[in-house]
PDB file of C-alpha atoms in Angstrom:
ATOM      1  CA  MET A   1     -81.206  96.810  63.076  1.00 47.00           C
ATOM      2  CA  ASP A   2     -78.401  99.134  62.057  1.00 51.00           C
ATOM      3  CA  SER A   3     -78.449 102.625  63.563  1.00 49.00           C
ATOM      4  CA  LYS A   4     -77.156 104.109  60.314  1.00 51.00           C
ATOM      5  CA  ARG A   5     -79.883 104.193  57.670  1.00 57.00           C
ATOM      6  CA  ARG A   6     -79.393 104.880  53.971  1.00 52.00           C
ATOM      7  CA  GLU A   7     -80.769 108.007  52.407  1.00 51.00           C
ATOM      8  CA  MET A   8     -83.457 107.221  49.884  1.00 48.00           C
ATOM      9  CA  SER A   9     -82.741 107.143  46.179  1.00 45.00           C
ATOM     10  CA  PRO A  10     -85.318 109.080  44.112  1.00 45.00           C
ATOM     11  CA  ARG A  11     -86.081 105.933  42.110  1.00 49.00           C
ATOM     12  CA  LYS A  12     -89.020 103.852  43.321  1.00 48.00           C
ATOM     13  CA  SER A  13     -89.679 100.210  42.668  1.00 46.00           C
ATOM     14  CA  ARG A  14     -92.858  99.594  40.705  1.00 54.00           C
ATOM     15  CA  LEU A  15     -93.245  96.204  42.342  1.00 60.00           C
ATOM     16  CA  ASN A  16     -92.700  97.462  45.887  1.00 67.00           C
ATOM     17  CA  PRO A  17     -93.997 101.036  46.258  1.00 85.00           C
ATOM     18  CA  ILE A  18     -92.397 102.929  49.096  1.00 88.00           C
ATOM     19  CA  LYS A  19     -94.514 104.208  51.959  1.00 93.00           C
ATOM     20  CA  ASP A  20     -93.629 107.747  53.054  1.00 96.00           C
ATOM     21  CA  VAL A  21     -93.918 108.605  56.748  1.00 96.00           C
ATOM     22  CA  ILE A  22     -93.303 111.976  58.427  1.00 97.00           C
ATOM     23  CA  PHE A  23     -92.479 112.125  62.141  1.00 98.00           C
ATOM     24  CA  LYS A  24     -92.182 115.243  64.252  1.00 98.00           C
ATOM     25  CA  PHE A  25     -89.705 114.785  67.113  1.00 98.00           C
ATOM     26  CA  LEU A  26     -88.993 117.399  69.769  1.00 97.00           C
ATOM     27  CA  VAL A  27     -85.518 118.151  71.114  1.00 97.00           C
ATOM     28  CA  ILE A  28     -85.858 119.848  74.503  1.00 95.00           C
ATOM     29  CA  GLY A  29     -83.710 120.716  77.512  1.00 94.00           C
ATOM     30  CA  ASP A  30     -82.031 123.631  79.241  1.00 94.00           C
ATOM     31  CA  TYR A  31     -80.121 126.402  77.501  1.00 90.00           C
ATOM     32  CA  GLY A  32     -76.564 125.452  76.530  1.00 91.00           C
ATOM     33  CA  VAL A  33     -76.855 121.661  76.753  1.00 94.00           C
ATOM     34  CA  GLY A  34     -76.154 121.212  73.033  1.00 93.00           C
ATOM     35  CA  LYS A  35     -79.605 120.688  71.519  1.00 95.00           C
ATOM     36  CA  THR A  36     -78.832 122.625  68.332  1.00 93.00           C
ATOM     37  CA  ALA A  37     -75.524 120.788  67.945  1.00 94.00           C
ATOM     38  CA  VAL A  38     -77.341 117.457  68.281  1.00 96.00           C
ATOM     39  CA  VAL A  39     -79.907 118.442  65.630  1.00 96.00           C
ATOM     40  CA  LYS A  40     -77.305 119.750  63.182  1.00 94.00           C
ATOM     41  CA  MET A  41     -75.065 116.714  63.621  1.00 96.00           C
ATOM     42  CA  TYR A  42     -77.926 114.349  62.857  1.00 97.00           C
ATOM     43  CA  THR A  43     -79.416 116.266  59.940  1.00 96.00           C
ATOM     44  CA  GLU A  44     -76.257 117.775  58.398  1.00 94.00           C
ATOM     45  CA  GLY A  45     -73.359 115.764  59.830  1.00 94.00           C
ATOM     46  CA  LYS A  46     -71.689 118.985  60.987  1.00 90.00           C
ATOM     47  CA  PHE A  47     -70.552 120.313  64.361  1.00 88.00           C
ATOM     48  CA  SER A  48     -69.840 123.854  65.484  1.00 79.00           C
ATOM     49  CA  SER A  49     -69.212 125.286  68.932  1.00 71.00           C
ATOM     50  CA  ASN A  50     -70.582 128.689  67.865  1.00 66.00           C
ATOM     51  CA  TYR A  51     -74.258 128.131  67.148  1.00 63.00           C
ATOM     52  CA  LYS A  52     -76.536 131.101  67.634  1.00 66.00           C
ATOM     53  CA  THR A  53     -78.989 130.968  70.514  1.00 66.00           C
ATOM     54  CA  THR A  54     -82.294 129.445  69.413  1.00 69.00           C
ATOM     55  CA  ILE A  55     -85.207 131.848  69.713  1.00 66.00           C
ATOM     56  CA  GLY A  56     -88.546 130.126  70.160  1.00 67.00           C
ATOM     57  CA  ALA A  57     -88.119 127.034  68.008  1.00 80.00           C
ATOM     58  CA  ASP A  58     -86.368 125.879  64.866  1.00 85.00           C
ATOM     59  CA  PHE A  59     -86.504 122.625  62.961  1.00 87.00           C
ATOM     60  CA  SER A  60     -84.421 120.589  60.558  1.00 95.00           C
ATOM     61  CA  VAL A  61     -85.389 117.629  58.390  1.00 96.00           C
ATOM     62  CA  LYS A  62     -83.638 114.437  57.350  1.00 97.00           C
ATOM     63  CA  THR A  63     -85.102 111.674  55.183  1.00 97.00           C
ATOM     64  CA  ILE A  64     -83.871 108.103  55.514  1.00 96.00           C
ATOM     65  CA  LEU A  65     -84.750 104.726  54.069  1.00 96.00           C
ATOM     66  CA  TRP A  66     -85.874 102.733  57.100  1.00 96.00           C
ATOM     67  CA  ASP A  67     -86.429  99.511  55.195  1.00 94.00           C
ATOM     68  CA  PRO A  68     -87.063  98.573  51.531  1.00 93.00           C
ATOM     69  CA  SER A  69     -90.702  99.660  51.804  1.00 93.00           C
ATOM     70  CA  THR A  70     -90.575 102.575  54.266  1.00 95.00           C
ATOM     71  CA  ARG A  71     -89.077 106.031  53.855  1.00 97.00           C
ATOM     72  CA  VAL A  72     -89.093 108.225  56.958  1.00 98.00           C
ATOM     73  CA  SER A  73     -88.804 112.015  57.018  1.00 97.00           C
ATOM     74  CA  VAL A  74     -87.692 113.105  60.473  1.00 97.00           C
ATOM     75  CA  GLN A  75     -88.489 116.639  61.593  1.00 97.00           C
ATOM     76  CA  LEU A  76     -86.341 117.574  64.601  1.00 97.00           C
ATOM     77  CA  TRP A  77     -87.802 120.554  66.441  1.00 95.00           C
ATOM     78  CA  ASP A  78     -85.159 122.384  68.458  1.00 93.00           C
ATOM     79  CA  ILE A  79     -87.015 124.152  71.303  1.00 92.00           C
ATOM     80  CA  ALA A  80     -85.225 127.073  72.970  1.00 85.00           C
ATOM     81  CA  GLY A  81     -84.003 126.330  76.497  1.00 77.00           C
ATOM     82  CA  HIS A  82     -85.852 129.232  78.084  1.00 72.00           C
ATOM     83  CA  GLU A  83     -89.214 128.085  76.668  1.00 59.00           C
ATOM     84  CA  ARG A  84     -90.064 125.447  79.267  1.00 55.00           C
ATOM     85  CA  PHE A  85     -92.803 127.357  81.055  1.00 54.00           C
ATOM     86  CA  ASN A  86     -93.788 129.541  78.116  1.00 66.00           C
ATOM     87  CA  PHE A  87     -97.357 129.145  76.897  1.00 64.00           C
ATOM     88  CA  MET A  88     -95.958 128.789  73.367  1.00 73.00           C
ATOM     89  CA  THR A  89     -94.517 125.347  74.082  1.00 80.00           C
ATOM     90  CA  ARG A  90     -97.984 123.872  73.660  1.00 84.00           C
ATOM     91  CA  ALA A  91     -97.999 125.136  70.065  1.00 86.00           C
ATOM     92  CA  TYR A  92     -94.460 123.866  69.446  1.00 90.00           C
ATOM     93  CA  TYR A  93     -95.286 120.442  70.890  1.00 92.00           C
ATOM     94  CA  LYS A  94     -98.423 119.970  68.764  1.00 91.00           C
ATOM     95  CA  TYR A  95     -98.409 116.857  66.536  1.00 94.00           C
ATOM     96  CA  ALA A  96     -95.134 115.566  68.018  1.00 97.00           C
ATOM     97  CA  VAL A  97     -94.844 111.768  68.152  1.00 98.00           C
ATOM     98  CA  GLY A  98     -91.516 111.502  69.964  1.00 98.00           C
ATOM     99  CA  CYS A  99     -89.048 113.519  72.004  1.00 98.00           C
ATOM    100  CA  ALA A 100     -85.370 113.634  72.930  1.00 98.00           C
ATOM    101  CA  ILE A 101     -84.617 115.361  76.232  1.00 98.00           C
ATOM    102  CA  VAL A 102     -81.029 116.599  76.328  1.00 98.00           C
ATOM    103  CA  PHE A 103     -78.959 117.498  79.369  1.00 97.00           C
ATOM    104  CA  ASP A 104     -75.304 118.400  79.845  1.00 97.00           C
ATOM    105  CA  ALA A 105     -73.502 115.468  81.482  1.00 97.00           C
ATOM    106  CA  THR A 106     -71.079 117.901  83.148  1.00 96.00           C
ATOM    107  CA  ARG A 107     -73.816 120.051  84.750  1.00 96.00           C
ATOM    108  CA  HIS A 108     -75.968 118.283  87.323  1.00 96.00           C
ATOM    109  CA  ASN A 109     -78.556 121.067  87.392  1.00 96.00           C
ATOM    110  CA  THR A 110     -79.453 120.394  83.748  1.00 96.00           C
ATOM    111  CA  PHE A 111     -80.152 116.762  84.675  1.00 97.00           C
ATOM    112  CA  ILE A 112     -82.475 117.957  87.450  1.00 96.00           C
ATOM    113  CA  SER A 113     -84.230 120.168  84.887  1.00 95.00           C
ATOM    114  CA  ALA A 114     -84.802 117.179  82.614  1.00 96.00           C
ATOM    115  CA  LYS A 115     -87.577 115.986  84.930  1.00 94.00           C
ATOM    116  CA  LYS A 116     -89.267 119.401  84.725  1.00 93.00           C
ATOM    117  CA  TRP A 117     -89.066 119.338  80.932  1.00 94.00           C
ATOM    118  CA  LEU A 118     -90.547 115.840  80.937  1.00 96.00           C
ATOM    119  CA  GLN A 119     -93.398 116.918  83.192  1.00 94.00           C
ATOM    120  CA  ASP A 120     -94.167 119.921  80.983  1.00 92.00           C
ATOM    121  CA  LEU A 121     -94.077 117.711  77.886  1.00 94.00           C
ATOM    122  CA  ARG A 122     -96.473 115.122  79.276  1.00 95.00           C
ATOM    123  CA  GLU A 123     -98.914 117.764  80.431  1.00 93.00           C
ATOM    124  CA  LYS A 124     -99.141 119.249  76.943  1.00 93.00           C
ATOM    125  CA  VAL A 125     -98.932 116.469  74.356  1.00 94.00           C
ATOM    126  CA  VAL A 126    -100.143 112.888  73.976  1.00 95.00           C
ATOM    127  CA  LEU A 127    -100.603 110.502  71.076  1.00 95.00           C
ATOM    128  CA  ASP A 128    -103.960 110.124  69.347  1.00 92.00           C
ATOM    129  CA  ASN A 129    -104.672 107.069  71.489  1.00 90.00           C
ATOM    130  CA  GLY A 130    -104.104 109.079  74.679  1.00 92.00           C
ATOM    131  CA  ARG A 131    -100.756 107.482  75.525  1.00 94.00           C
ATOM    132  CA  ASP A 132     -97.563 109.405  76.304  1.00 96.00           C
ATOM    133  CA  ILE A 133     -95.268 110.052  73.369  1.00 97.00           C
ATOM    134  CA  PRO A 134     -92.044 107.997  73.446  1.00 98.00           C
ATOM    135  CA  VAL A 135     -89.053 109.753  75.011  1.00 98.00           C
ATOM    136  CA  VAL A 136     -85.294 109.167  74.992  1.00 98.00           C
ATOM    137  CA  LEU A 137     -82.734 110.915  77.182  1.00 98.00           C
ATOM    138  CA  LEU A 138     -79.396 112.194  75.876  1.00 98.00           C
ATOM    139  CA  ALA A 139     -76.549 112.738  78.339  1.00 98.00           C
ATOM    140  CA  ASN A 140     -74.718 115.111  76.013  1.00 97.00           C
ATOM    141  CA  LYS A 141     -71.032 116.145  76.225  1.00 96.00           C
ATOM    142  CA  TRP A 142     -70.231 112.680  77.539  1.00 97.00           C
ATOM    143  CA  ASP A 143     -66.829 112.983  75.858  1.00 95.00           C
ATOM    144  CA  ILE A 144     -65.801 115.385  78.650  1.00 94.00           C
ATOM    145  CA  GLU A 145     -64.346 113.246  81.438  1.00 89.00           C
ATOM    146  CA  GLU A 146     -65.774 115.018  84.480  1.00 90.00           C
ATOM    147  CA  HIS A 147     -69.438 114.052  84.694  1.00 93.00           C
ATOM    148  CA  GLY A 148     -71.869 115.767  87.013  1.00 92.00           C
ATOM    149  CA  VAL A 149     -74.230 112.797  87.193  1.00 95.00           C
ATOM    150  CA  THR A 150     -73.792 109.038  87.606  1.00 95.00           C
ATOM    151  CA  THR A 151     -75.047 106.371  85.226  1.00 96.00           C
ATOM    152  CA  THR A 152     -76.939 104.842  88.165  1.00 97.00           C
ATOM    153  CA  SER A 153     -78.896 108.063  88.669  1.00 97.00           C
ATOM    154  CA  ILE A 154     -79.687 108.335  84.970  1.00 98.00           C
ATOM    155  CA  THR A 155     -80.847 104.718  84.714  1.00 97.00           C
ATOM    156  CA  LYS A 156     -83.042 105.127  87.795  1.00 97.00           C
ATOM    157  CA  PHE A 157     -84.578 108.312  86.398  1.00 97.00           C
ATOM    158  CA  CYS A 158     -85.435 106.596  83.102  1.00 98.00           C
ATOM    159  CA  LYS A 159     -86.965 103.583  84.818  1.00 97.00           C
ATOM    160  CA  GLU A 160     -89.090 105.703  87.151  1.00 97.00           C
ATOM    161  CA  ASN A 161     -90.359 107.920  84.338  1.00 97.00           C
ATOM    162  CA  ASN A 162     -91.050 105.376  81.593  1.00 96.00           C
ATOM    163  CA  ILE A 163     -88.302 106.667  79.278  1.00 98.00           C
ATOM    164  CA  LEU A 164     -87.418 104.342  76.401  1.00 97.00           C
ATOM    165  CA  ASN A 165     -83.660 104.543  76.835  1.00 97.00           C
ATOM    166  CA  TRP A 166     -80.809 106.915  77.586  1.00 98.00           C
ATOM    167  CA  PHE A 167     -77.694 107.521  75.514  1.00 98.00           C
ATOM    168  CA  PRO A 168     -74.275 108.869  76.562  1.00 98.00           C
ATOM    169  CA  SER A 169     -73.878 111.220  73.620  1.00 97.00           C
ATOM    170  CA  SER A 170     -71.499 113.696  72.072  1.00 97.00           C
ATOM    171  CA  ALA A 171     -72.578 116.053  69.305  1.00 95.00           C
ATOM    172  CA  ARG A 172     -68.923 116.969  68.766  1.00 94.00           C
ATOM    173  CA  TYR A 173     -67.900 113.377  67.954  1.00 96.00           C
ATOM    174  CA  ASN A 174     -71.285 112.167  66.671  1.00 96.00           C
ATOM    175  CA  THR A 175     -71.609 109.616  69.457  1.00 97.00           C
ATOM    176  CA  ASN A 176     -75.012 107.921  69.843  1.00 98.00           C
ATOM    177  CA  ILE A 177     -76.901 110.705  68.046  1.00 97.00           C
ATOM    178  CA  SER A 178     -78.239 108.506  65.245  1.00 97.00           C
ATOM    179  CA  GLU A 179     -78.814 105.670  67.703  1.00 98.00           C
ATOM    180  CA  ALA A 180     -81.107 107.846  69.811  1.00 98.00           C
ATOM    181  CA  ILE A 181     -83.144 109.012  66.809  1.00 98.00           C
ATOM    182  CA  VAL A 182     -83.402 105.469  65.458  1.00 98.00           C
ATOM    183  CA  CYS A 183     -84.812 104.419  68.834  1.00 98.00           C
ATOM    184  CA  LEU A 184     -87.514 107.092  68.520  1.00 98.00           C
ATOM    185  CA  ILE A 185     -88.294 106.164  64.919  1.00 98.00           C
ATOM    186  CA  GLY A 186     -88.747 102.517  65.860  1.00 97.00           C
ATOM    187  CA  ALA A 187     -91.136 103.441  68.678  1.00 97.00           C
ATOM    188  CA  ALA A 188     -93.083 105.862  66.456  1.00 97.00           C
ATOM    189  CA  LEU A 189     -93.494 103.226  63.751  1.00 97.00           C
ATOM    190  CA  GLU A 190     -94.811 100.754  66.310  1.00 95.00           C
ATOM    191  CA  ASN A 191     -97.374 103.314  67.445  1.00 95.00           C
ATOM    192  CA  ILE A 192     -98.845 103.743  63.970  1.00 90.00           C
ATOM    193  CA  LYS A 193     -99.188 100.031  63.238  1.00 84.00           C
ATOM    194  CA  PRO A 194    -102.821  99.036  62.717  1.00 78.00           C
ATOM    195  CA  PRO A 195    -104.229  96.659  65.338  1.00 68.00           C
ATOM    196  CA  VAL A 196    -103.941  93.006  64.393  1.00 62.00           C
ATOM    197  CA  GLU A 197    -107.346  91.517  63.643  1.00 62.00           C
ATOM    198  CA  PRO A 198    -107.892  87.871  64.629  1.00 56.00           C
ATOM    199  CA  ALA A 199    -108.212  85.436  61.766  1.00 55.00           C
ATOM    200  CA  PRO A 200    -111.798  84.426  60.799  1.00 59.00           C
ATOM    201  CA  ASP A 201    -111.313  80.840  62.016  1.00 57.00           C
ATOM    202  CA  VAL A 202    -110.206  82.147  65.415  1.00 50.00           C
ATOM    203  CA  ILE A 203    -113.398  84.235  65.644  1.00 49.00           C
ATOM    204  CA  LYS A 204    -115.515  81.174  64.798  1.00 52.00           C
ATOM    205  CA  ILE A 205    -113.788  79.115  67.471  1.00 49.00           C
ATOM    206  CA  GLU A 206    -114.367  81.844  70.057  1.00 52.00           C
ATOM    207  CA  LYS A 207    -118.063  82.096  69.157  1.00 52.00           C
ATOM    208  CA  SER A 208    -118.454  78.326  69.275  1.00 51.00           C
ATOM    209  CA  ARG A 209    -116.766  78.234  72.660  1.00 54.00           C
ATOM    210  CA  LYS A 210    -119.110  80.883  74.080  1.00 52.00           C
ATOM    211  CA  LYS A 211    -122.161  79.009  72.724  1.00 50.00           C
ATOM    212  CA  SER A 212    -121.080  75.737  74.257  1.00 49.00           C
ATOM    213  CA  GLU A 213    -120.537  77.432  77.620  1.00 50.00           C
ATOM    214  CA  LYS A 214    -124.222  78.479  77.690  1.00 50.00           C
ATOM    215  CA  GLU A 215    -125.499  74.934  77.068  1.00 48.00           C
ATOM    216  CA  PRO A 216    -126.590  72.928  80.150  1.00 46.00           C
ATOM    217  CA  CYS A 217    -124.030  70.471  81.452  1.00 43.00           C
ATOM    218  CA  CYS A 218    -126.542  67.625  81.500  1.00 41.00           C
ATOM    219  CA  ILE A 219    -130.019  66.670  80.219  1.00 40.00           C
TER     220      ILE A 219
END
């Protein structure tokens, strides 16, 4: 499935009505790792190196056509880097169904902090079914040659902490930003799918099988 999705035309098909879905995704990580730049690049297609420091939380919205019958409005909540242990994060995290943890690929300490952000996240928010919300990891500023963390370390971290995937990203050059969000959207859509009910004939077969198992083997 393509990572680039088309923005929805206002016209709807009468034969195939479009289902509207709204997802709240968090963007968390230490101060200065590029969270705001990631959000603005995805929602506005713009990059600046002079964004103001986020105070508390801010959010931006982008609506895309996921498929011919599904339109998704993505709310990206940019959580300030100093908020990790603030009691307010619980309020910011509420109703989130996905999260992107961002660290600066040139600063190893921000990668270490990613685990603390993940721990805080999982202590404060879960899906309605009690499961952890899906998470992706963005190794931002990957376009800068000198990396402070190896791909082996990142892959190991993701595997040990049940993270969907990690992306070597660059907000400056729009590298893997959409791909990361598309990954979250796909996971969020899977989580809202209704459970598949067995067909009636399958139920009858199962009942018949249980009845036959209770009958004596011989007369």
